[in-house]
JSON list of C-alpha atoms in Angstrom, two decimals:
[
{"chain": "A", "resi": 214, "resn": "GLU", "atom": "CA", "xyz": [25.07, 37.33, 0.46]},
{"chain": "A", "resi": 215, "resn": "ILE", "atom": "CA", "xyz": [24.55, 33.88, 2.52]},
{"chain": "A", "resi": 216, "resn": "VAL", "atom": "CA", "xyz": [20.81, 32.81, 1.75]},
{"chain": "A", "resi": 217, "resn": "LEU", "atom": "CA", "xyz": [19.57, 30.07, 4.72]},
{"chain": "A", "resi": 218, "resn": "THR", "atom": "CA", "xyz": [16.51, 27.61, 3.28]},
{"chain": "A", "resi": 219, "resn": "GLN", "atom": "CA", "xyz": [15.23, 25.26, 5.54]},
{"chain": "A", "resi": 220, "resn": "SER", "atom": "CA", "xyz": [13.10, 22.34, 5.12]},
{"chain": "A", "resi": 221, "resn": "PRO", "atom": "CA", "xyz": [10.48, 21.31, 5.95]},
{"chain": "A", "resi": 222, "resn": "ALA", "atom": "CA", "xyz": [8.12, 24.12, 6.39]},
{"chain": "A", "resi": 223, "resn": "THR", "atom": "CA", "xyz": [6.33, 22.06, 8.66]},
{"chain": "A", "resi": 224, "resn": "LEU", "atom": "CA", "xyz": [6.90, 18.52, 10.62]},
{"chain": "A", "resi": 225, "resn": "SER", "atom": "CA", "xyz": [4.22, 16.73, 12.00]},
{"chain": "A", "resi": 226, "resn": "VAL", "atom": "CA", "xyz": [5.51, 14.53, 14.88]},
{"chain": "A", "resi": 227, "resn": "SER", "atom": "CA", "xyz": [4.81, 12.28, 17.78]},
{"chain": "A", "resi": 228, "resn": "PRO", "atom": "CA", "xyz": [5.70, 13.19, 21.09]},
{"chain": "A", "resi": 229, "resn": "GLY", "atom": "CA", "xyz": [8.74, 10.49, 21.89]},
{"chain": "A", "resi": 230, "resn": "GLU", "atom": "CA", "xyz": [9.47, 10.50, 18.40]},
{"chain": "A", "resi": 231, "resn": "ARG", "atom": "CA", "xyz": [12.40, 11.98, 16.60]},
{"chain": "A", "resi": 232, "resn": "ALA", "atom": "CA", "xyz": [12.53, 15.06, 14.58]},
{"chain": "A", "resi": 233, "resn": "THR", "atom": "CA", "xyz": [15.33, 16.06, 11.85]},
{"chain": "A", "resi": 234, "resn": "LEU", "atom": "CA", "xyz": [15.31, 19.33, 10.53]},
{"chain": "A", "resi": 235, "resn": "SER", "atom": "CA", "xyz": [17.49, 20.65, 7.66]},
{"chain": "A", "resi": 236, "resn": "CYS", "atom": "CA", "xyz": [19.10, 23.97, 6.95]},
{"chain": "A", "resi": 237, "resn": "GLY", "atom": "CA", "xyz": [21.20, 24.64, 3.43]},
{"chain": "A", "resi": 238, "resn": "ALA", "atom": "CA", "xyz": [23.16, 27.66, 2.77]},
{"chain": "A", "resi": 239, "resn": "SER", "atom": "CA", "xyz": [23.54, 29.38, -0.44]},
{"chain": "A", "resi": 240, "resn": "GLN", "atom": "CA", "xyz": [27.53, 28.94, -0.25]},
{"chain": "A", "resi": 241, "resn": "SER", "atom": "CA", "xyz": [29.69, 26.86, 1.66]},
{"chain": "A", "resi": 242, "resn": "VAL", "atom": "CA", "xyz": [29.82, 28.90, 5.30]},
{"chain": "A", "resi": 243, "resn": "SER", "atom": "CA", "xyz": [32.38, 27.86, 8.04]},
{"chain": "A", "resi": 244, "resn": "SER", "atom": "CA", "xyz": [30.36, 25.20, 10.89]},
{"chain": "A", "resi": 245, "resn": "THR", "atom": "CA", "xyz": [31.82, 27.62, 13.13]},
{"chain": "A", "resi": 246, "resn": "HIS", "atom": "CA", "xyz": [29.55, 30.12, 11.78]},
{"chain": "A", "resi": 247, "resn": "LEU", "atom": "CA", "xyz": [25.72, 28.60, 12.08]},
{"chain": "A", "resi": 248, "resn": "ALA", "atom": "CA", "xyz": [23.50, 28.68, 15.08]},
{"chain": "A", "resi": 249, "resn": "TRP", "atom": "CA", "xyz": [20.37, 27.14, 15.76]},
{"chain": "A", "resi": 250, "resn": "TYR", "atom": "CA", "xyz": [17.06, 28.78, 17.83]},
{"chain": "A", "resi": 251, "resn": "GLN", "atom": "CA", "xyz": [13.77, 27.89, 19.34]},
{"chain": "A", "resi": 252, "resn": "GLN", "atom": "CA", "xyz": [10.53, 30.34, 19.43]},
{"chain": "A", "resi": 253, "resn": "LYS", "atom": "CA", "xyz": [7.42, 29.29, 20.76]},
{"chain": "A", "resi": 254, "resn": "PRO", "atom": "CA", "xyz": [4.25, 32.08, 20.19]},
{"chain": "A", "resi": 255, "resn": "GLY", "atom": "CA", "xyz": [5.22, 35.39, 21.81]},
{"chain": "A", "resi": 256, "resn": "LEU", "atom": "CA", "xyz": [8.36, 34.77, 22.94]},
{"chain": "A", "resi": 257, "resn": "ALA", "atom": "CA", "xyz": [11.87, 35.84, 21.34]},
{"chain": "A", "resi": 258, "resn": "PRO", "atom": "CA", "xyz": [14.31, 33.36, 19.84]},
{"chain": "A", "resi": 259, "resn": "ARG", "atom": "CA", "xyz": [16.25, 30.87, 22.53]},
{"chain": "A", "resi": 260, "resn": "LEU", "atom": "CA", "xyz": [19.55, 30.05, 21.24]},
{"chain": "A", "resi": 261, "resn": "LEU", "atom": "CA", "xyz": [20.03, 26.04, 21.12]},
{"chain": "A", "resi": 262, "resn": "ILE", "atom": "CA", "xyz": [23.08, 24.88, 19.11]},
{"chain": "A", "resi": 263, "resn": "TYR", "atom": "CA", "xyz": [25.98, 27.52, 18.13]},
{"chain": "A", "resi": 264, "resn": "ASP", "atom": "CA", "xyz": [29.10, 26.50, 15.85]},
{"chain": "A", "resi": 265, "resn": "ALA", "atom": "CA", "xyz": [26.70, 23.66, 14.08]},
{"chain": "A", "resi": 266, "resn": "SER", "atom": "CA", "xyz": [27.14, 21.12, 16.97]},
{"chain": "A", "resi": 267, "resn": "SER", "atom": "CA", "xyz": [27.56, 22.78, 20.38]},
{"chain": "A", "resi": 268, "resn": "ARG", "atom": "CA", "xyz": [24.95, 22.87, 22.79]},
{"chain": "A", "resi": 269, "resn": "ALA", "atom": "CA", "xyz": [24.35, 26.56, 24.35]},
{"chain": "A", "resi": 270, "resn": "ALA", "atom": "CA", "xyz": [23.77, 27.10, 28.52]},
{"chain": "A", "resi": 271, "resn": "GLY", "atom": "CA", "xyz": [21.25, 24.55, 29.77]},
{"chain": "A", "resi": 272, "resn": "ILE", "atom": "CA", "xyz": [20.33, 22.97, 26.28]},
{"chain": "A", "resi": 273, "resn": "PRO", "atom": "CA", "xyz": [19.07, 19.21, 26.79]},
{"chain": "A", "resi": 274, "resn": "ASP", "atom": "CA", "xyz": [21.04, 16.77, 25.26]},
{"chain": "A", "resi": 275, "resn": "ARG", "atom": "CA", "xyz": [18.40, 15.77, 23.50]},
{"chain": "A", "resi": 276, "resn": "PHE", "atom": "CA", "xyz": [18.87, 18.35, 20.96]},
{"chain": "A", "resi": 277, "resn": "SER", "atom": "CA", "xyz": [22.24, 17.83, 18.76]},
{"chain": "A", "resi": 278, "resn": "GLY", "atom": "CA", "xyz": [23.65, 19.53, 15.53]},
{"chain": "A", "resi": 279, "resn": "SER", "atom": "CA", "xyz": [25.37, 18.31, 12.65]},
{"chain": "A", "resi": 280, "resn": "GLY", "atom": "CA", "xyz": [26.60, 19.30, 9.33]},
{"chain": "A", "resi": 281, "resn": "SER", "atom": "CA", "xyz": [29.24, 21.28, 7.44]},
{"chain": "A", "resi": 282, "resn": "GLY", "atom": "CA", "xyz": [29.71, 23.25, 3.89]},
{"chain": "A", "resi": 283, "resn": "THR", "atom": "CA", "xyz": [25.99, 23.83, 2.74]},
{"chain": "A", "resi": 284, "resn": "ASP", "atom": "CA", "xyz": [24.07, 21.22, 4.65]},
{"chain": "A", "resi": 285, "resn": "PHE", "atom": "CA", "xyz": [23.22, 21.52, 8.24]},
{"chain": "A", "resi": 286, "resn": "THR", "atom": "CA", "xyz": [21.12, 19.04, 10.48]},
{"chain": "A", "resi": 287, "resn": "LEU", "atom": "CA", "xyz": [19.41, 20.00, 13.84]},
{"chain": "A", "resi": 288, "resn": "THR", "atom": "CA", "xyz": [17.92, 16.68, 15.55]},
{"chain": "A", "resi": 289, "resn": "ILE", "atom": "CA", "xyz": [15.65, 16.42, 18.34]},
{"chain": "A", "resi": 290, "resn": "SER", "atom": "CA", "xyz": [16.24, 12.74, 19.83]},
{"chain": "A", "resi": 291, "resn": "ARG", "atom": "CA", "xyz": [12.87, 12.58, 21.82]},
{"chain": "A", "resi": 292, "resn": "LEU", "atom": "CA", "xyz": [10.31, 14.85, 21.43]},
{"chain": "A", "resi": 293, "resn": "GLU", "atom": "CA", "xyz": [8.81, 16.44, 24.61]},
{"chain": "A", "resi": 294, "resn": "PRO", "atom": "CA", "xyz": [5.76, 18.47, 24.56]},
{"chain": "A", "resi": 295, "resn": "GLU", "atom": "CA", "xyz": [7.62, 21.60, 25.29]},
{"chain": "A", "resi": 296, "resn": "ASP", "atom": "CA", "xyz": [9.76, 21.05, 22.22]},
{"chain": "A", "resi": 297, "resn": "PHE", "atom": "CA", "xyz": [6.47, 21.86, 19.88]},
{"chain": "A", "resi": 298, "resn": "ALA", "atom": "CA", "xyz": [7.90, 25.17, 18.31]},
{"chain": "A", "resi": 299, "resn": "VAL", "atom": "CA", "xyz": [9.36, 27.06, 15.24]},
{"chain": "A", "resi": 300, "resn": "TYR", "atom": "CA", "xyz": [12.83, 26.54, 14.79]},
{"chain": "A", "resi": 301, "resn": "TYR", "atom": "CA", "xyz": [15.37, 29.13, 13.00]},
{"chain": "A", "resi": 302, "resn": "CYS", "atom": "CA", "xyz": [18.99, 28.12, 11.62]},
{"chain": "A", "resi": 303, "resn": "HIS", "atom": "CA", "xyz": [20.80, 31.54, 11.53]},
{"chain": "A", "resi": 304, "resn": "TYR", "atom": "CA", "xyz": [24.27, 32.49, 9.79]},
{"chain": "A", "resi": 305, "resn": "TYR", "atom": "CA", "xyz": [26.43, 34.49, 12.11]},
{"chain": "A", "resi": 306, "resn": "GLY", "atom": "CA", "xyz": [29.70, 34.53, 10.11]},
{"chain": "A", "resi": 307, "resn": "GLY", "atom": "CA", "xyz": [29.61, 37.86, 8.93]},
{"chain": "A", "resi": 308, "resn": "SER", "atom": "CA", "xyz": [27.23, 40.99, 7.47]},
{"chain": "A", "resi": 309, "resn": "PRO", "atom": "CA", "xyz": [24.85, 40.32, 6.65]},
{"chain": "A", "resi": 310, "resn": "TRP", "atom": "CA", "xyz": [23.49, 37.93, 8.90]},
{"chain": "A", "resi": 311, "resn": "ALA", "atom": "CA", "xyz": [20.95, 35.78, 7.55]},
{"chain": "A", "resi": 312, "resn": "PHE", "atom": "CA", "xyz": [17.79, 33.80, 9.01]},
{"chain": "A", "resi": 313, "resn": "GLY", "atom": "CA", "xyz": [16.64, 30.74, 7.48]},
{"chain": "A", "resi": 314, "resn": "GLN", "atom": "CA", "xyz": [12.54, 31.13, 6.87]},
{"chain": "A", "resi": 315, "resn": "GLY", "atom": "CA", "xyz": [11.46, 28.47, 9.91]},
{"chain": "A", "resi": 316, "resn": "THR", "atom": "CA", "xyz": [10.71, 25.09, 10.19]},
{"chain": "A", "resi": 317, "resn": "LYS", "atom": "CA", "xyz": [7.28, 24.58, 12.55]},
{"chain": "A", "resi": 318, "resn": "VAL", "atom": "CA", "xyz": [7.19, 21.14, 14.47]},
{"chain": "A", "resi": 319, "resn": "GLU", "atom": "CA", "xyz": [3.93, 20.58, 15.30]},
{"chain": "A", "resi": 320, "resn": "ILE", "atom": "CA", "xyz": [1.84, 17.78, 16.98]},
{"chain": "A", "resi": 321, "resn": "LYS", "atom": "CA", "xyz": [1.08, 14.92, 15.00]},
{"chain": "B", "resi": 197, "resn": "GLN", "atom": "CA", "xyz": [22.75, 38.57, 34.59]},
{"chain": "B", "resi": 198, "resn": "ILE", "atom": "CA", "xyz": [21.98, 40.03, 30.89]},
{"chain": "B", "resi": 199, "resn": "THR", "atom": "CA", "xyz": [18.86, 41.52, 30.15]},
{"chain": "B", "resi": 200, "resn": "LEU", "atom": "CA", "xyz": [17.72, 43.47, 27.41]},
{"chain": "B", "resi": 201, "resn": "GLN", "atom": "CA", "xyz": [14.48, 45.55, 26.98]},
{"chain": "B", "resi": 202, "resn": "GLU", "atom": "CA", "xyz": [13.16, 47.64, 23.83]},
{"chain": "B", "resi": 203, "resn": "SER", "atom": "CA", "xyz": [10.96, 50.41, 24.12]},
{"chain": "B", "resi": 204, "resn": "GLY", "atom": "CA", "xyz": [9.55, 52.90, 21.70]},
{"chain": "B", "resi": 205, "resn": "PRO", "atom": "CA", "xyz": [6.19, 53.34, 19.65]},
{"chain": "B", "resi": 206, "resn": "THR", "atom": "CA", "xyz": [3.74, 51.04, 19.22]},
{"chain": "B", "resi": 207, "resn": "LEU", "atom": "CA", "xyz": [2.15, 52.70, 16.15]},
{"chain": "B", "resi": 208, "resn": "VAL", "atom": "CA", "xyz": [3.82, 54.97, 13.48]},
{"chain": "B", "resi": 209, "resn": "LYS", "atom": "CA", "xyz": [1.83, 56.38, 10.28]},
{"chain": "B", "resi": 210, "resn": "PRO", "atom": "CA", "xyz": [3.30, 55.75, 6.53]},
{"chain": "B", "resi": 211, "resn": "THR", "atom": "CA", "xyz": [6.08, 57.53, 5.90]},
{"chain": "B", "resi": 212, "resn": "GLU", "atom": "CA", "xyz": [7.53, 58.48, 9.50]},
{"chain": "B", "resi": 213, "resn": "THR", "atom": "CA", "xyz": [10.39, 57.41, 11.46]},
{"chain": "B", "resi": 214, "resn": "LEU", "atom": "CA", "xyz": [10.55, 54.97, 13.98]},
{"chain": "B", "resi": 215, "resn": "THR", "atom": "CA", "xyz": [13.13, 55.11, 16.77]},
{"chain": "B", "resi": 216, "resn": "LEU", "atom": "CA", "xyz": [13.61, 51.97, 19.25]},
{"chain": "B", "resi": 217, "resn": "THR", "atom": "CA", "xyz": [15.50, 52.10, 22.57]},
{"chain": "B", "resi": 218, "resn": "CYS", "atom": "CA", "xyz": [17.16, 49.06, 23.68]},
{"chain": "B", "resi": 219, "resn": "THR", "atom": "CA", "xyz": [18.10, 49.30, 27.17]},
{"chain": "B", "resi": 220, "resn": "PHE", "atom": "CA", "xyz": [19.99, 46.71, 28.62]},
{"chain": "B", "resi": 221, "resn": "SER", "atom": "CA", "xyz": [22.40, 45.60, 31.85]},
{"chain": "B", "resi": 222, "resn": "GLY", "atom": "CA", "xyz": [24.34, 43.10, 33.12]},
{"chain": "B", "resi": 223, "resn": "PHE", "atom": "CA", "xyz": [27.45, 43.91, 30.32]},
{"chain": "B", "resi": 224, "resn": "SER", "atom": "CA", "xyz": [28.63, 47.08, 28.85]},
{"chain": "B", "resi": 225, "resn": "LEU", "atom": "CA", "xyz": [28.95, 48.06, 25.69]},
{"chain": "B", "resi": 226, "resn": "SER", "atom": "CA", "xyz": [32.53, 49.22, 25.80]},
{"chain": "B", "resi": 227, "resn": "THR", "atom": "CA", "xyz": [33.82, 46.31, 26.60]},
{"chain": "B", "resi": 228, "resn": "SER", "atom": "CA", "xyz": [35.72, 45.09, 23.75]},
{"chain": "B", "resi": 229, "resn": "GLY", "atom": "CA", "xyz": [34.34, 42.26, 21.70]},
{"chain": "B", "resi": 230, "resn": "VAL", "atom": "CA", "xyz": [30.71, 43.12, 22.68]},
{"chain": "B", "resi": 231, "resn": "THR", "atom": "CA", "xyz": [27.89, 43.90, 19.99]},
{"chain": "B", "resi": 232, "resn": "VAL", "atom": "CA", "xyz": [24.37, 44.55, 20.19]},
{"chain": "B", "resi": 233, "resn": "GLY", "atom": "CA", "xyz": [21.94, 44.16, 17.16]},
{"chain": "B", "resi": 234, "resn": "TRP", "atom": "CA", "xyz": [18.53, 44.68, 15.93]},
{"chain": "B", "resi": 235, "resn": "VAL", "atom": "CA", "xyz": [16.63, 41.77, 14.50]},
{"chain": "B", "resi": 236, "resn": "ARG", "atom": "CA", "xyz": [13.14, 42.28, 13.30]},
{"chain": "B", "resi": 237, "resn": "GLN", "atom": "CA", "xyz": [10.01, 39.55, 12.46]},
{"chain": "B", "resi": 238, "resn": "PRO", "atom": "CA", "xyz": [6.54, 40.35, 10.77]},
{"chain": "B", "resi": 239, "resn": "PRO", "atom": "CA", "xyz": [3.68, 38.94, 11.98]},
{"chain": "B", "resi": 240, "resn": "GLY", "atom": "CA", "xyz": [3.89, 34.75, 11.13]},
{"chain": "B", "resi": 241, "resn": "GLU", "atom": "CA", "xyz": [7.02, 35.43, 9.49]},
{"chain": "B", "resi": 242, "resn": "ALA", "atom": "CA", "xyz": [10.50, 34.61, 9.72]},
{"chain": "B", "resi": 243, "resn": "LEU", "atom": "CA", "xyz": [13.41, 36.71, 11.54]},
{"chain": "B", "resi": 244, "resn": "GLN", "atom": "CA", "xyz": [15.32, 39.54, 9.84]},
{"chain": "B", "resi": 245, "resn": "TRP", "atom": "CA", "xyz": [18.11, 40.88, 10.72]},
{"chain": "B", "resi": 246, "resn": "LEU", "atom": "CA", "xyz": [18.74, 44.89, 10.81]},
{"chain": "B", "resi": 247, "resn": "ALA", "atom": "CA", "xyz": [21.75, 46.38, 12.01]},
{"chain": "B", "resi": 248, "resn": "LEU", "atom": "CA", "xyz": [24.88, 45.75, 14.62]},
{"chain": "B", "resi": 249, "resn": "ILE", "atom": "CA", "xyz": [26.80, 48.14, 16.39]},
{"chain": "B", "resi": 250, "resn": "TYR", "atom": "CA", "xyz": [30.21, 47.10, 17.97]},
{"chain": "B", "resi": 251, "resn": "TRP", "atom": "CA", "xyz": [31.81, 48.05, 21.35]},
{"chain": "B", "resi": 252, "resn": "ASN", "atom": "CA", "xyz": [34.20, 50.51, 18.79]},
{"chain": "B", "resi": 253, "resn": "ASP", "atom": "CA", "xyz": [31.07, 52.01, 17.01]},
{"chain": "B", "resi": 254, "resn": "ASP", "atom": "CA", "xyz": [31.50, 49.86, 14.43]},
{"chain": "B", "resi": 255, "resn": "LYS", "atom": "CA", "xyz": [28.22, 49.09, 12.20]},
{"chain": "B", "resi": 256, "resn": "ARG", "atom": "CA", "xyz": [27.01, 47.04, 10.19]},
{"chain": "B", "resi": 257, "resn": "TYR", "atom": "CA", "xyz": [23.54, 47.23, 8.44]},
{"chain": "B", "resi": 258, "resn": "SER", "atom": "CA", "xyz": [21.29, 45.25, 6.41]},
{"chain": "B", "resi": 259, "resn": "PRO", "atom": "CA", "xyz": [21.60, 45.77, 2.64]},
{"chain": "B", "resi": 260, "resn": "SER", "atom": "CA", "xyz": [18.42, 46.11, 1.80]},
{"chain": "B", "resi": 261, "resn": "LEU", "atom": "CA", "xyz": [17.35, 48.57, 4.72]},
{"chain": "B", "resi": 262, "resn": "LYS", "atom": "CA", "xyz": [20.85, 50.63, 4.79]},
{"chain": "B", "resi": 263, "resn": "ASN", "atom": "CA", "xyz": [19.95, 53.60, 3.65]},
{"chain": "B", "resi": 264, "resn": "ARG", "atom": "CA", "xyz": [16.89, 53.57, 6.00]},
{"chain": "B", "resi": 265, "resn": "LEU", "atom": "CA", "xyz": [18.91, 52.65, 8.92]},
{"chain": "B", "resi": 266, "resn": "THR", "atom": "CA", "xyz": [21.22, 54.11, 11.55]},
{"chain": "B", "resi": 267, "resn": "ILE", "atom": "CA", "xyz": [22.13, 52.86, 14.90]},
{"chain": "B", "resi": 268, "resn": "THR", "atom": "CA", "xyz": [23.87, 54.18, 17.68]},
{"chain": "B", "resi": 269, "resn": "LYS", "atom": "CA", "xyz": [24.53, 53.85, 21.17]},
{"chain": "B", "resi": 270, "resn": "ASP", "atom": "CA", "xyz": [25.18, 55.63, 24.18]},
{"chain": "B", "resi": 271, "resn": "THR", "atom": "CA", "xyz": [27.40, 53.58, 26.62]},
{"chain": "B", "resi": 272, "resn": "SER", "atom": "CA", "xyz": [26.90, 55.71, 29.67]},
{"chain": "B", "resi": 273, "resn": "LYS", "atom": "CA", "xyz": [23.22, 54.70, 29.63]},
{"chain": "B", "resi": 274, "resn": "ASN", "atom": "CA", "xyz": [23.30, 51.51, 28.70]},
{"chain": "B", "resi": 275, "resn": "GLN", "atom": "CA", "xyz": [21.23, 52.15, 25.42]},
{"chain": "B", "resi": 276, "resn": "VAL", "atom": "CA", "xyz": [21.25, 51.23, 21.71]},
{"chain": "B", "resi": 277, "resn": "VAL", "atom": "CA", "xyz": [18.96, 53.18, 19.52]},
{"chain": "B", "resi": 278, "resn": "LEU", "atom": "CA", "xyz": [17.73, 52.12, 16.33]},
{"chain": "B", "resi": 279, "resn": "THR", "atom": "CA", "xyz": [16.29, 54.65, 13.62]},
{"chain": "B", "resi": 280, "resn": "MET", "atom": "CA", "xyz": [14.28, 53.72, 10.97]},
{"chain": "B", "resi": 281, "resn": "THR", "atom": "CA", "xyz": [12.89, 56.26, 8.08]},
{"chain": "B", "resi": 282, "resn": "ASN", "atom": "CA", "xyz": [9.97, 56.04, 5.78]},
{"chain": "B", "resi": 283, "resn": "MET", "atom": "CA", "xyz": [7.89, 53.65, 7.66]},
{"chain": "B", "resi": 284, "resn": "ASP", "atom": "CA", "xyz": [5.77, 51.71, 5.51]},
{"chain": "B", "resi": 285, "resn": "PRO", "atom": "CA", "xyz": [3.12, 48.81, 6.54]},
{"chain": "B", "resi": 286, "resn": "VAL", "atom": "CA", "xyz": [5.48, 46.23, 5.41]},
{"chain": "B", "resi": 287, "resn": "ASP", "atom": "CA", "xyz": [7.43, 47.14, 8.49]},
{"chain": "B", "resi": 288, "resn": "THR", "atom": "CA", "xyz": [4.78, 46.30, 10.76]},
{"chain": "B", "resi": 289, "resn": "GLY", "atom": "CA", "xyz": [6.38, 43.78, 13.45]},
{"chain": "B", "resi": 290, "resn": "THR", "atom": "CA", "xyz": [8.22, 42.62, 16.52]},
{"chain": "B", "resi": 291, "resn": "TYR", "atom": "CA", "xyz": [11.48, 44.30, 16.90]},
{"chain": "B", "resi": 292, "resn": "TYR", "atom": "CA", "xyz": [14.23, 42.76, 19.06]},
{"chain": "B", "resi": 293, "resn": "CYS", "atom": "CA", "xyz": [17.29, 43.85, 20.12]},
{"chain": "B", "resi": 294, "resn": "ALA", "atom": "CA", "xyz": [20.13, 41.13, 21.24]},
{"chain": "B", "resi": 295, "resn": "HIS", "atom": "CA", "xyz": [23.72, 40.67, 22.58]},
{"chain": "B", "resi": 296, "resn": "ARG", "atom": "CA", "xyz": [26.26, 38.80, 20.94]},
{"chain": "B", "resi": 297, "resn": "ASP", "atom": "CA", "xyz": [29.89, 38.62, 22.73]},
{"chain": "B", "resi": 298, "resn": "ALA", "atom": "CA", "xyz": [33.65, 37.34, 21.04]},
{"chain": "B", "resi": 299, "resn": "HIS", "atom": "CA", "xyz": [34.94, 36.59, 24.36]},
{"chain": "B", "resi": 300, "resn": "CYS", "atom": "CA", "xyz": [38.35, 38.21, 23.13]},
{"chain": "B", "resi": 301, "resn": "SER", "atom": "CA", "xyz": [39.54, 38.66, 26.75]},
{"chain": "B", "resi": 302, "resn": "SER", "atom": "CA", "xyz": [41.11, 35.13, 26.17]},
{"chain": "B", "resi": 303, "resn": "GLY", "atom": "CA", "xyz": [43.05, 36.25, 23.60]},
{"chain": "B", "resi": 304, "resn": "THR", "atom": "CA", "xyz": [40.60, 35.44, 20.22]},
{"chain": "B", "resi": 305, "resn": "SER", "atom": "CA", "xyz": [39.99, 38.42, 18.04]},
{"chain": "B", "resi": 306, "resn": "CYS", "atom": "CA", "xyz": [37.43, 40.52, 18.90]},
{"chain": "B", "resi": 307, "resn": "TYR", "atom": "CA", "xyz": [35.40, 40.09, 15.84]},
{"chain": "B", "resi": 308, "resn": "THR", "atom": "CA", "xyz": [35.03, 36.27, 16.03]},
{"chain": "B", "resi": 309, "resn": "PRO", "atom": "CA", "xyz": [31.94, 35.54, 15.11]},
{"chain": "B", "resi": 310, "resn": "THR", "atom": "CA", "xyz": [29.36, 34.53, 17.71]},
{"chain": "B", "resi": 311, "resn": "PRO", "atom": "CA", "xyz": [25.43, 34.03, 17.59]},
{"chain": "B", "resi": 312, "resn": "PHE", "atom": "CA", "xyz": [22.93, 36.19, 19.88]},
{"chain": "B", "resi": 313, "resn": "ASP", "atom": "CA", "xyz": [22.99, 34.50, 23.11]},
{"chain": "B", "resi": 314, "resn": "TYR", "atom": "CA", "xyz": [20.74, 37.33, 24.55]},
{"chain": "B", "resi": 315, "resn": "TRP", "atom": "CA", "xyz": [17.70, 38.78, 23.58]},
{"chain": "B", "resi": 316, "resn": "GLY", "atom": "CA", "xyz": [15.04, 41.39, 24.68]},
{"chain": "B", "resi": 317, "resn": "GLN", "atom": "CA", "xyz": [11.22, 40.41, 24.58]},
{"chain": "B", "resi": 318, "resn": "GLY", "atom": "CA", "xyz": [10.52, 42.37, 21.90]},
{"chain": "B", "resi": 319, "resn": "THR", "atom": "CA", "xyz": [8.51, 45.27, 20.94]},
{"chain": "B", "resi": 320, "resn": "LEU", "atom": "CA", "xyz": [5.81, 45.21, 18.45]},
{"chain": "B", "resi": 321, "resn": "VAL", "atom": "CA", "xyz": [5.48, 48.43, 16.52]},
{"chain": "B", "resi": 322, "resn": "THR", "atom": "CA", "xyz": [2.22, 48.92, 13.76]},
{"chain": "B", "resi": 323, "resn": "VAL", "atom": "CA", "xyz": [2.67, 50.89, 10.44]},
{"chain": "B", "resi": 324, "resn": "SER", "atom": "CA", "xyz": [-0.87, 52.22, 9.87]},
{"chain": "B", "resi": 325, "resn": "SER", "atom": "CA", "xyz": [-2.84, 55.50, 8.98]}
]
């Protein structure tokens, strides 16, 4: 069973700055089985990145994903006001599917 | 376009059985490669995957909840139903259904892993006496 650990739990960033979020897997996973979601209060998660580095439809290019094996990263190059939210990484390679515990990106 | 909508009780008592329905449009669960899953989220906590049903009626369950969960589909009604027995206050949270598609019409395996791309708005279930 894959366990995903995200860090940090909370990231305080100023608008316009860069945010780097980490996701560690308890064992090596294929990069084609790792996604990132954004979730705002009261809303469903929104798919940002799939296959570790591919942006989903309509996602701005300030969002990028990278990584392989057990270490994956979501980078937001220049934070816009609408980017302050909670971000989850997600393993979808097989049962059981897993989510990380989330990183909250808050305004500094 | 693809939409999903969860429905069911907002309040259940401890030990009762929860039945949630996901009604969807814009796709068919009889199409090879299409799956619908359930994910829940306790208040202020992380997402937790619960169950998944495939176009061919194959099913997967979270190991920690397997004994309490049943997922079924009614293709003619475009619905997926999740039942969870022996509800407890720790089961309180928002329950989401979500769609995924392996797009295997292009020749890839219909079991190719893909992420959940469309989600319902979620339904809050409170477990309390």
